[in-house]
């Protein structure tokens, strides 16, 4: 009899020791689950926490939730469906894992125009011994539907029309259902570096709800154009890229006209004036697209009459970087300039 009691006592101690390793489930479940920032591929979920040490976010497409398993490791989930963990023995996934006071998560990687059901499970314990509350909460679970998503614009039979003697190109694309506007960009590459190599002048040009636009490309070369559709909620990806081929460069044009202002230098350089000129395109000294402009790149034309007429103005320096569209020319007047005299650079 004594031995029998000892065995029972030992067994009870063993059961108590094992049970002490397991926490008790939370008694208050997360509640008032809501959604915001819903797009075609994601949403933000917000809720009020229960009384667990943390919680897992389960996502389903059929509203029949599989209960999380204590031995699964969900700590690496972060809201992205690509990182979600399938619950052992089920088909639903744990898409999020939060601890402490955190009560929001951003869901991503979802499919467009799809209804998702979300349920929050409070838990106590740690990996290997999670104790989940399987009760439902007020407005937990809940569902939301991702947006249908805007498709990228497509192209008509003739998407690009180039006028060679003006270096202009008209770009046409097809309208997209649900779009309220379009943006286009022009780049010098048509691969994964398209955005990196976009032209500063033609980056995310918003044309409203138009489906045709004219661009000016003064420099010869091969360019690529991509168009995105947008509305108040989202922006599509790029269309396929179309090629714009410009065969010859246009001569540079001065943006500030023929009479930019003169700025006199300070002592000891009185009598020297700086003229800053702006071109409509990157400028090089050589035809092969190299070299900075120098004094030999310019000529000064003074009045054709009067004492020392042609030597009244001399170009003494030019500040320019190859490929820049701005240059500063320094000129010196060697003789008195009469009122009304005009000079050309």
mmCIF file of C-alpha atoms in Angstrom:
data_model
loop_
_atom_site.group_PDB
_atom_site.id
_atom_site.type_symbol
_atom_site.label_atom_id
_atom_site.label_comp_id
_atom_site.label_asym_id
_atom_site.label_seq_id
_atom_site.Cartn_x
_atom_site.Cartn_y
_atom_site.Cartn_z
ATOM 1 C CA UNK A 1 0.000 0.000 0.000
ATOM 2 C CA UNK A 2 2.826 2.363 0.887
ATOM 3 C CA UNK A 3 4.547 1.664 -2.409
ATOM 4 C CA UNK A 4 1.289 2.276 -4.290
ATOM 5 C CA UNK A 5 0.854 5.672 -2.618
ATOM 6 C CA UNK A 6 4.455 6.575 -3.461
ATOM 7 C CA UNK A 7 3.868 5.813 -7.131
ATOM 8 C CA UNK A 8 0.705 7.933 -7.178
ATOM 9 C CA UNK A 9 2.484 10.807 -5.409
ATOM 10 C CA UNK A 10 5.394 10.659 -7.860
ATOM 11 C CA UNK A 11 3.011 10.661 -10.818
ATOM 12 C CA UNK A 12 1.169 13.669 -9.454
ATOM 13 C CA UNK A 13 4.447 15.551 -9.003
ATOM 14 C CA UNK A 14 5.383 14.742 -12.600
ATOM 15 C CA UNK A 15 2.035 16.011 -13.918
ATOM 16 C CA UNK A 16 2.313 19.173 -11.843
ATOM 17 C CA UNK A 17 5.872 19.753 -13.067
ATOM 18 C CA UNK A 18 4.831 19.380 -16.712
ATOM 19 C CA UNK A 19 1.785 21.596 -16.286
ATOM 20 C CA UNK A 20 3.885 24.313 -14.665
ATOM 21 C CA UNK A 21 5.780 24.659 -17.955
ATOM 22 C CA UNK A 22 2.601 25.705 -19.763
ATOM 23 C CA UNK A 23 1.087 29.142 -19.363
ATOM 24 C CA UNK A 24 -2.651 29.605 -19.113
ATOM 25 C CA UNK A 25 -4.537 30.971 -22.120
ATOM 26 C CA UNK A 26 -5.484 34.666 -22.103
ATOM 27 C CA UNK A 27 -8.976 35.379 -20.808
ATOM 28 C CA UNK A 28 -9.648 38.460 -22.960
ATOM 29 C CA UNK A 29 -9.494 38.191 -26.735
ATOM 30 C CA UNK A 30 -8.420 40.986 -29.101
ATOM 31 C CA UNK A 31 -11.420 42.971 -30.344
ATOM 32 C CA UNK A 32 -12.635 45.683 -32.729
ATOM 33 C CA UNK A 33 -10.525 44.634 -35.678
ATOM 34 C CA UNK A 34 -10.625 47.256 -38.436
ATOM 35 C CA UNK A 35 -8.959 47.880 -41.789
ATOM 36 C CA UNK A 36 -7.621 50.953 -43.582
ATOM 37 C CA UNK A 37 -5.317 51.852 -46.484
ATOM 38 C CA UNK A 38 -6.800 49.044 -48.556
ATOM 39 C CA UNK A 39 -5.114 48.645 -51.949
ATOM 40 C CA UNK A 40 -5.028 45.908 -54.555
ATOM 41 C CA UNK A 41 -2.209 44.126 -52.706
ATOM 42 C CA UNK A 42 -2.504 45.070 -49.057
ATOM 43 C CA UNK A 43 -4.188 46.776 -46.119
ATOM 44 C CA UNK A 44 -3.495 48.001 -42.602
ATOM 45 C CA UNK A 45 -5.160 46.110 -39.721
ATOM 46 C CA UNK A 46 -5.797 47.734 -36.328
ATOM 47 C CA UNK A 47 -7.388 46.292 -33.188
ATOM 48 C CA UNK A 48 -7.679 46.603 -29.398
ATOM 49 C CA UNK A 49 -5.448 44.142 -27.569
ATOM 50 C CA UNK A 50 -6.691 41.531 -25.138
ATOM 51 C CA UNK A 51 -4.712 40.430 -22.079
ATOM 52 C CA UNK A 52 -2.203 38.053 -23.653
ATOM 53 C CA UNK A 53 1.527 38.693 -23.832
ATOM 54 C CA UNK A 54 1.175 38.784 -27.596
ATOM 55 C CA UNK A 55 -1.000 37.769 -30.502
ATOM 56 C CA UNK A 56 -0.894 36.126 -33.898
ATOM 57 C CA UNK A 57 -2.764 37.298 -36.995
ATOM 58 C CA UNK A 58 -4.343 34.512 -39.033
ATOM 59 C CA UNK A 59 -5.410 35.080 -42.644
ATOM 60 C CA UNK A 60 -7.902 32.938 -44.526
ATOM 61 C CA UNK A 61 -9.875 33.064 -47.756
ATOM 62 C CA UNK A 62 -12.752 30.823 -46.596
ATOM 63 C CA UNK A 63 -13.658 32.120 -43.095
ATOM 64 C CA UNK A 64 -13.058 28.658 -41.596
ATOM 65 C CA UNK A 65 -10.098 29.321 -39.369
ATOM 66 C CA UNK A 66 -7.510 26.751 -38.372
ATOM 67 C CA UNK A 67 -6.395 27.160 -34.758
ATOM 68 C CA UNK A 68 -2.713 28.079 -34.357
ATOM 69 C CA UNK A 69 -0.476 25.288 -33.048
ATOM 70 C CA UNK A 70 1.752 25.837 -30.017
ATOM 71 C CA UNK A 71 4.747 24.114 -31.584
ATOM 72 C CA UNK A 72 4.738 26.200 -34.789
ATOM 73 C CA UNK A 73 7.175 29.097 -34.845
ATOM 74 C CA UNK A 74 5.369 32.258 -35.990
ATOM 75 C CA UNK A 75 7.874 34.830 -34.761
ATOM 76 C CA UNK A 76 9.302 35.433 -38.243
ATOM 77 C CA UNK A 77 6.011 36.587 -39.739
ATOM 78 C CA UNK A 78 5.735 40.315 -40.438
ATOM 79 C CA UNK A 79 2.543 40.988 -42.377
ATOM 80 C CA UNK A 80 3.864 39.863 -45.751
ATOM 81 C CA UNK A 81 2.030 36.906 -47.255
ATOM 82 C CA UNK A 82 5.324 35.650 -48.655
ATOM 83 C CA UNK A 83 6.620 35.213 -45.075
ATOM 84 C CA UNK A 84 3.415 33.721 -43.653
ATOM 85 C CA UNK A 85 3.549 30.303 -41.932
ATOM 86 C CA UNK A 86 0.936 27.658 -42.766
ATOM 87 C CA UNK A 87 -0.662 26.317 -39.598
ATOM 88 C CA UNK A 88 0.299 22.680 -39.053
ATOM 89 C CA UNK A 89 -2.569 20.407 -40.020
ATOM 90 C CA UNK A 90 -4.468 23.186 -41.782
ATOM 91 C CA UNK A 91 -4.447 25.498 -44.782
ATOM 92 C CA UNK A 92 -4.731 28.924 -43.163
ATOM 93 C CA UNK A 93 -1.645 30.993 -42.503
ATOM 94 C CA UNK A 94 -0.292 33.058 -39.649
ATOM 95 C CA UNK A 95 0.694 36.300 -41.377
ATOM 96 C CA UNK A 96 1.607 38.380 -38.334
ATOM 97 C CA UNK A 97 3.106 38.035 -34.861
ATOM 98 C CA UNK A 98 3.026 40.900 -32.344
ATOM 99 C CA UNK A 99 3.993 41.315 -28.708
ATOM 100 C CA UNK A 100 3.435 43.837 -25.944
ATOM 101 C CA UNK A 101 1.314 46.864 -26.781
ATOM 102 C CA UNK A 102 1.582 46.583 -30.576
ATOM 103 C CA UNK A 103 -1.907 46.572 -32.086
ATOM 104 C CA UNK A 104 -1.422 47.248 -35.788
ATOM 105 C CA UNK A 105 0.089 45.412 -38.710
ATOM 106 C CA UNK A 106 0.500 46.198 -42.410
ATOM 107 C CA UNK A 107 -0.547 43.329 -44.661
ATOM 108 C CA UNK A 108 1.163 43.001 -48.042
ATOM 109 C CA UNK A 109 1.627 40.617 -50.940
ATOM 110 C CA UNK A 110 -2.114 39.970 -51.297
ATOM 111 C CA UNK A 111 -4.024 39.311 -54.513
ATOM 112 C CA UNK A 112 -6.232 41.957 -56.160
ATOM 113 C CA UNK A 113 -10.028 41.769 -55.902
ATOM 114 C CA UNK A 114 -9.912 39.063 -53.215
ATOM 115 C CA UNK A 115 -11.821 38.782 -49.926
ATOM 116 C CA UNK A 116 -9.594 37.969 -46.957
ATOM 117 C CA UNK A 117 -10.732 36.974 -43.478
ATOM 118 C CA UNK A 118 -8.564 38.005 -40.553
ATOM 119 C CA UNK A 119 -8.669 36.678 -36.995
ATOM 120 C CA UNK A 120 -6.515 37.740 -34.066
ATOM 121 C CA UNK A 121 -5.551 35.141 -31.452
ATOM 122 C CA UNK A 122 -4.183 36.316 -28.095
ATOM 123 C CA UNK A 123 -1.549 34.056 -26.576
ATOM 124 C CA UNK A 124 0.546 33.505 -23.463
ATOM 125 C CA UNK A 125 3.730 31.482 -23.190
ATOM 126 C CA UNK A 126 6.496 31.112 -25.746
ATOM 127 C CA UNK A 127 7.412 29.019 -28.764
ATOM 128 C CA UNK A 128 6.754 25.375 -28.020
ATOM 129 C CA UNK A 129 4.297 26.152 -25.254
ATOM 130 C CA UNK A 130 1.976 28.832 -26.637
ATOM 131 C CA UNK A 131 -1.449 28.897 -25.046
ATOM 132 C CA UNK A 132 -3.934 30.554 -27.424
ATOM 133 C CA UNK A 133 -7.308 32.023 -26.671
ATOM 134 C CA UNK A 134 -9.646 30.424 -29.190
ATOM 135 C CA UNK A 135 -12.587 32.643 -28.292
ATOM 136 C CA UNK A 136 -13.910 35.163 -30.761
ATOM 137 C CA UNK A 137 -13.861 38.848 -29.885
ATOM 138 C CA UNK A 138 -16.134 41.745 -30.708
ATOM 139 C CA UNK A 139 -15.540 42.362 -34.432
ATOM 140 C CA UNK A 140 -12.859 39.677 -34.439
ATOM 141 C CA UNK A 141 -12.733 37.978 -36.925
ATOM 142 C CA UNK A 142 -13.548 40.358 -39.784
ATOM 143 C CA UNK A 143 -12.997 40.512 -43.527
ATOM 144 C CA UNK A 144 -12.009 43.010 -46.217
ATOM 145 C CA UNK A 145 -11.706 42.893 -49.995
ATOM 146 C CA UNK A 146 -8.652 44.161 -51.844
ATOM 147 C CA UNK A 147 -9.184 46.563 -54.708
ATOM 148 C CA UNK A 148 -9.481 45.220 -58.219
ATOM 149 C CA UNK A 149 -6.267 46.975 -59.167
ATOM 150 C CA UNK A 150 -5.507 49.187 -62.122
ATOM 151 C CA UNK A 151 -4.017 47.510 -65.143
ATOM 152 C CA UNK A 152 -1.075 49.185 -66.813
ATOM 153 C CA UNK A 153 -1.843 51.153 -69.985
ATOM 154 C CA UNK A 154 -1.489 49.401 -73.320
ATOM 155 C CA UNK A 155 -0.432 50.861 -76.652
ATOM 156 C CA UNK A 156 -2.257 51.498 -79.923
ATOM 157 C CA UNK A 157 -0.880 50.332 -83.260
ATOM 158 C CA UNK A 158 1.264 53.468 -83.599
ATOM 159 C CA UNK A 159 2.283 54.508 -80.088
ATOM 160 C CA UNK A 160 5.088 56.934 -80.991
ATOM 161 C CA UNK A 161 5.267 59.423 -83.865
ATOM 162 C CA UNK A 162 8.578 61.293 -84.260
ATOM 163 C CA UNK A 163 8.962 64.510 -86.249
ATOM 164 C CA UNK A 164 12.629 64.487 -87.235
ATOM 165 C CA UNK A 165 13.207 68.129 -88.122
ATOM 166 C CA UNK A 166 11.866 69.356 -84.765
ATOM 167 C CA UNK A 167 12.998 66.445 -82.543
ATOM 168 C CA UNK A 168 9.507 66.126 -81.133
ATOM 169 C CA UNK A 169 7.567 62.928 -80.534
ATOM 170 C CA UNK A 170 3.866 62.402 -79.902
ATOM 171 C CA UNK A 171 3.148 59.544 -77.478
ATOM 172 C CA UNK A 172 -0.272 57.843 -77.525
ATOM 173 C CA UNK A 173 -1.620 55.147 -75.191
ATOM 174 C CA UNK A 174 -4.939 53.437 -74.508
ATOM 175 C CA UNK A 175 -7.211 54.506 -71.652
ATOM 176 C CA UNK A 176 -7.552 52.247 -68.587
ATOM 177 C CA UNK A 177 -10.869 51.433 -66.921
ATOM 178 C CA UNK A 178 -11.006 52.985 -63.458
ATOM 179 C CA UNK A 179 -8.129 55.389 -64.073
ATOM 180 C CA UNK A 180 -8.534 59.110 -63.489
ATOM 181 C CA UNK A 181 -5.138 60.087 -64.834
ATOM 182 C CA UNK A 182 -1.795 59.021 -66.242
ATOM 183 C CA UNK A 183 1.898 59.661 -65.612
ATOM 184 C CA UNK A 184 4.722 58.956 -68.020
ATOM 185 C CA UNK A 185 8.503 58.865 -67.763
ATOM 186 C CA UNK A 186 11.259 58.750 -70.370
ATOM 187 C CA UNK A 187 14.511 56.902 -69.697
ATOM 188 C CA UNK A 188 17.677 55.944 -71.523
ATOM 189 C CA UNK A 189 17.288 52.275 -70.474
ATOM 190 C CA UNK A 190 14.415 49.807 -70.692
ATOM 191 C CA UNK A 191 15.328 47.229 -68.069
ATOM 192 C CA UNK A 192 15.436 47.190 -64.275
ATOM 193 C CA UNK A 193 17.290 50.519 -64.319
ATOM 194 C CA UNK A 194 14.501 52.409 -66.101
ATOM 195 C CA UNK A 195 13.671 54.573 -63.067
ATOM 196 C CA UNK A 196 17.310 55.248 -62.238
ATOM 197 C CA UNK A 197 18.026 56.578 -65.733
ATOM 198 C CA UNK A 198 14.915 58.682 -66.257
ATOM 199 C CA UNK A 199 15.409 62.125 -67.782
ATOM 200 C CA UNK A 200 14.992 64.873 -65.200
ATOM 201 C CA UNK A 201 12.695 66.745 -67.568
ATOM 202 C CA UNK A 202 10.472 63.716 -68.078
ATOM 203 C CA UNK A 203 10.080 61.976 -64.726
ATOM 204 C CA UNK A 204 6.530 61.152 -63.588
ATOM 205 C CA UNK A 205 4.907 63.761 -65.816
ATOM 206 C CA UNK A 206 1.256 63.941 -64.756
ATOM 207 C CA UNK A 207 -0.916 64.597 -67.824
ATOM 208 C CA UNK A 208 -4.286 64.242 -66.111
ATOM 209 C CA UNK A 209 -6.786 62.151 -68.042
ATOM 210 C CA UNK A 210 -5.183 62.767 -71.437
ATOM 211 C CA UNK A 211 -3.954 59.790 -73.465
ATOM 212 C CA UNK A 212 -1.639 61.693 -75.822
ATOM 213 C CA UNK A 213 1.351 63.946 -75.159
ATOM 214 C CA UNK A 214 4.116 65.630 -77.149
ATOM 215 C CA UNK A 215 7.724 65.648 -75.919
ATOM 216 C CA UNK A 216 10.866 67.428 -77.109
ATOM 217 C CA UNK A 217 14.154 65.502 -77.163
ATOM 218 C CA UNK A 218 16.945 67.723 -78.522
ATOM 219 C CA UNK A 219 19.770 65.196 -78.175
ATOM 220 C CA UNK A 220 20.118 62.303 -80.622
ATOM 221 C CA UNK A 221 19.779 58.875 -79.065
ATOM 222 C CA UNK A 222 17.463 56.012 -78.173
ATOM 223 C CA UNK A 223 14.916 56.668 -75.452
ATOM 224 C CA UNK A 224 12.214 54.582 -73.808
ATOM 225 C CA UNK A 225 8.832 55.716 -72.505
ATOM 226 C CA UNK A 226 6.655 54.038 -69.881
ATOM 227 C CA UNK A 227 3.172 55.072 -68.744
ATOM 228 C CA UNK A 228 1.311 54.449 -65.468
ATOM 229 C CA UNK A 229 -2.410 54.806 -64.746
ATOM 230 C CA UNK A 230 -3.668 56.123 -61.411
ATOM 231 C CA UNK A 231 -6.779 56.985 -59.429
ATOM 232 C CA UNK A 232 -7.411 58.244 -55.910
ATOM 233 C CA UNK A 233 -6.516 54.872 -54.367
ATOM 234 C CA UNK A 234 -3.651 53.407 -56.341
ATOM 235 C CA UNK A 235 -1.194 53.592 -59.202
ATOM 236 C CA UNK A 236 -0.603 50.849 -61.747
ATOM 237 C CA UNK A 237 2.748 49.512 -62.769
ATOM 238 C CA UNK A 238 4.465 50.681 -65.929
ATOM 239 C CA UNK A 239 3.175 49.802 -69.343
ATOM 240 C CA UNK A 240 5.567 47.942 -71.584
ATOM 241 C CA UNK A 241 8.286 50.306 -72.755
ATOM 242 C CA UNK A 242 8.108 51.926 -76.185
ATOM 243 C CA UNK A 243 11.183 53.129 -78.071
ATOM 244 C CA UNK A 244 11.709 56.714 -79.230
ATOM 245 C CA UNK A 245 14.585 57.101 -81.695
ATOM 246 C CA UNK A 246 16.036 60.575 -82.310
ATOM 247 C CA UNK A 247 18.455 60.516 -85.240
ATOM 248 C CA UNK A 248 20.174 63.914 -84.949
ATOM 249 C CA UNK A 249 20.651 66.520 -82.253
ATOM 250 C CA UNK A 250 19.183 69.990 -82.398
ATOM 251 C CA UNK A 251 21.557 72.984 -82.089
ATOM 252 C CA UNK A 252 21.611 74.374 -78.543
ATOM 253 C CA UNK A 253 19.331 77.310 -77.842
ATOM 254 C CA UNK A 254 19.821 80.057 -75.287
ATOM 255 C CA UNK A 255 16.995 80.011 -72.761
ATOM 256 C CA UNK A 256 17.603 83.555 -71.547
ATOM 257 C CA UNK A 257 17.464 85.181 -74.982
ATOM 258 C CA UNK A 258 20.182 87.226 -76.649
ATOM 259 C CA UNK A 259 20.663 89.861 -73.932
ATOM 260 C CA UNK A 260 21.379 88.316 -70.511
ATOM 261 C CA UNK A 261 22.393 90.712 -67.742
ATOM 262 C CA UNK A 262 26.010 91.522 -66.865
ATOM 263 C CA UNK A 263 27.372 91.135 -63.336
ATOM 264 C CA UNK A 264 30.544 93.108 -62.643
ATOM 265 C CA UNK A 265 33.248 91.326 -60.687
ATOM 266 C CA UNK A 266 34.559 92.854 -57.487
ATOM 267 C CA UNK A 267 38.000 94.334 -56.796
ATOM 268 C CA UNK A 268 40.629 93.826 -58.082
ATOM 269 C CA UNK A 269 38.741 92.667 -61.173
ATOM 270 C CA UNK A 270 36.716 95.777 -61.888
ATOM 271 C CA UNK A 271 35.928 96.027 -65.577
ATOM 272 C CA UNK A 272 35.373 92.280 -65.867
ATOM 273 C CA UNK A 273 31.797 91.118 -66.177
ATOM 274 C CA UNK A 274 30.209 87.671 -65.859
ATOM 275 C CA UNK A 275 27.431 86.588 -68.175
ATOM 276 C CA UNK A 276 25.575 83.397 -67.192
ATOM 277 C CA UNK A 277 23.841 81.714 -70.105
ATOM 278 C CA UNK A 278 21.477 78.757 -70.000
ATOM 279 C CA UNK A 279 21.002 76.283 -72.823
ATOM 280 C CA UNK A 280 17.984 74.117 -73.541
ATOM 281 C CA UNK A 281 20.067 70.920 -73.433
ATOM 282 C CA UNK A 282 23.384 69.481 -72.221
ATOM 283 C CA UNK A 283 26.251 71.081 -74.160
ATOM 284 C CA UNK A 284 29.680 69.739 -75.158
ATOM 285 C CA UNK A 285 32.610 71.295 -76.977
ATOM 286 C CA UNK A 286 33.004 68.350 -79.354
ATOM 287 C CA UNK A 287 30.584 66.548 -81.625
ATOM 288 C CA UNK A 288 31.287 63.214 -79.964
ATOM 289 C CA UNK A 289 29.744 64.366 -76.697
ATOM 290 C CA UNK A 290 32.952 65.256 -74.876
ATOM 291 C CA UNK A 291 34.745 68.348 -73.704
ATOM 292 C CA UNK A 292 33.838 71.477 -71.797
ATOM 293 C CA UNK A 293 33.265 74.813 -73.493
ATOM 294 C CA UNK A 294 36.269 77.169 -73.518
ATOM 295 C CA UNK A 295 36.970 80.726 -74.674
ATOM 296 C CA UNK A 296 37.515 79.401 -78.197
ATOM 297 C CA UNK A 297 33.921 78.122 -78.201
ATOM 298 C CA UNK A 298 32.602 81.696 -78.232
ATOM 299 C CA UNK A 299 33.157 84.909 -80.157
ATOM 300 C CA UNK A 300 32.380 88.495 -79.162
ATOM 301 C CA UNK A 301 31.004 90.911 -81.712
ATOM 302 C CA UNK A 302 31.349 94.629 -80.957
ATOM 303 C CA UNK A 303 30.054 97.644 -82.883
ATOM 304 C CA UNK A 304 31.544 97.908 -86.360
ATOM 305 C CA UNK A 305 32.253 101.641 -86.093
ATOM 306 C CA UNK A 306 34.095 103.893 -83.682
ATOM 307 C CA UNK A 307 37.523 103.959 -82.085
ATOM 308 C CA UNK A 308 38.774 100.473 -81.140
ATOM 309 C CA UNK A 309 35.343 99.141 -82.002
ATOM 310 C CA UNK A 310 36.248 95.480 -82.440
ATOM 311 C CA UNK A 311 38.541 95.332 -79.430
ATOM 312 C CA UNK A 312 36.179 96.987 -76.996
ATOM 313 C CA UNK A 313 35.114 93.599 -75.572
ATOM 314 C CA UNK A 314 37.245 90.485 -75.045
ATOM 315 C CA UNK A 315 36.243 87.073 -73.681
ATOM 316 C CA UNK A 316 38.748 86.291 -70.916
ATOM 317 C CA UNK A 317 37.362 83.101 -69.347
ATOM 318 C CA UNK A 318 34.599 80.501 -69.587
ATOM 319 C CA UNK A 319 33.357 78.329 -66.732
ATOM 320 C CA UNK A 320 31.591 75.198 -67.942
ATOM 321 C CA UNK A 321 31.456 71.456 -67.239
ATOM 322 C CA UNK A 322 31.084 69.049 -70.151
ATOM 323 C CA UNK A 323 27.447 68.042 -70.417
ATOM 324 C CA UNK A 324 26.159 70.930 -68.304
ATOM 325 C CA UNK A 325 23.456 73.214 -69.651
ATOM 326 C CA UNK A 326 24.820 76.365 -67.979
ATOM 327 C CA UNK A 327 28.014 78.316 -68.701
ATOM 328 C CA UNK A 328 29.470 81.516 -67.285
ATOM 329 C CA UNK A 329 31.399 83.756 -69.687
ATOM 330 C CA UNK A 330 33.730 86.455 -68.362
ATOM 331 C CA UNK A 331 34.230 89.496 -70.606
ATOM 332 C CA UNK A 332 36.418 92.596 -70.254
ATOM 333 C CA UNK A 333 35.721 95.982 -71.815
ATOM 334 C CA UNK A 334 38.958 97.604 -73.054
ATOM 335 C CA UNK A 335 37.440 100.906 -74.058
ATOM 336 C CA UNK A 336 34.624 103.128 -72.981
ATOM 337 C CA UNK A 337 31.294 101.857 -74.179
ATOM 338 C CA UNK A 338 28.905 104.381 -75.603
ATOM 339 C CA UNK A 339 25.252 104.422 -74.679
ATOM 340 C CA UNK A 340 23.330 102.279 -77.114
ATOM 341 C CA UNK A 341 26.291 100.077 -78.063
ATOM 342 C CA UNK A 342 25.249 96.455 -78.467
ATOM 343 C CA UNK A 343 27.395 93.373 -78.169
ATOM 344 C CA UNK A 344 26.814 89.781 -79.141
ATOM 345 C CA UNK A 345 28.357 86.574 -77.842
#
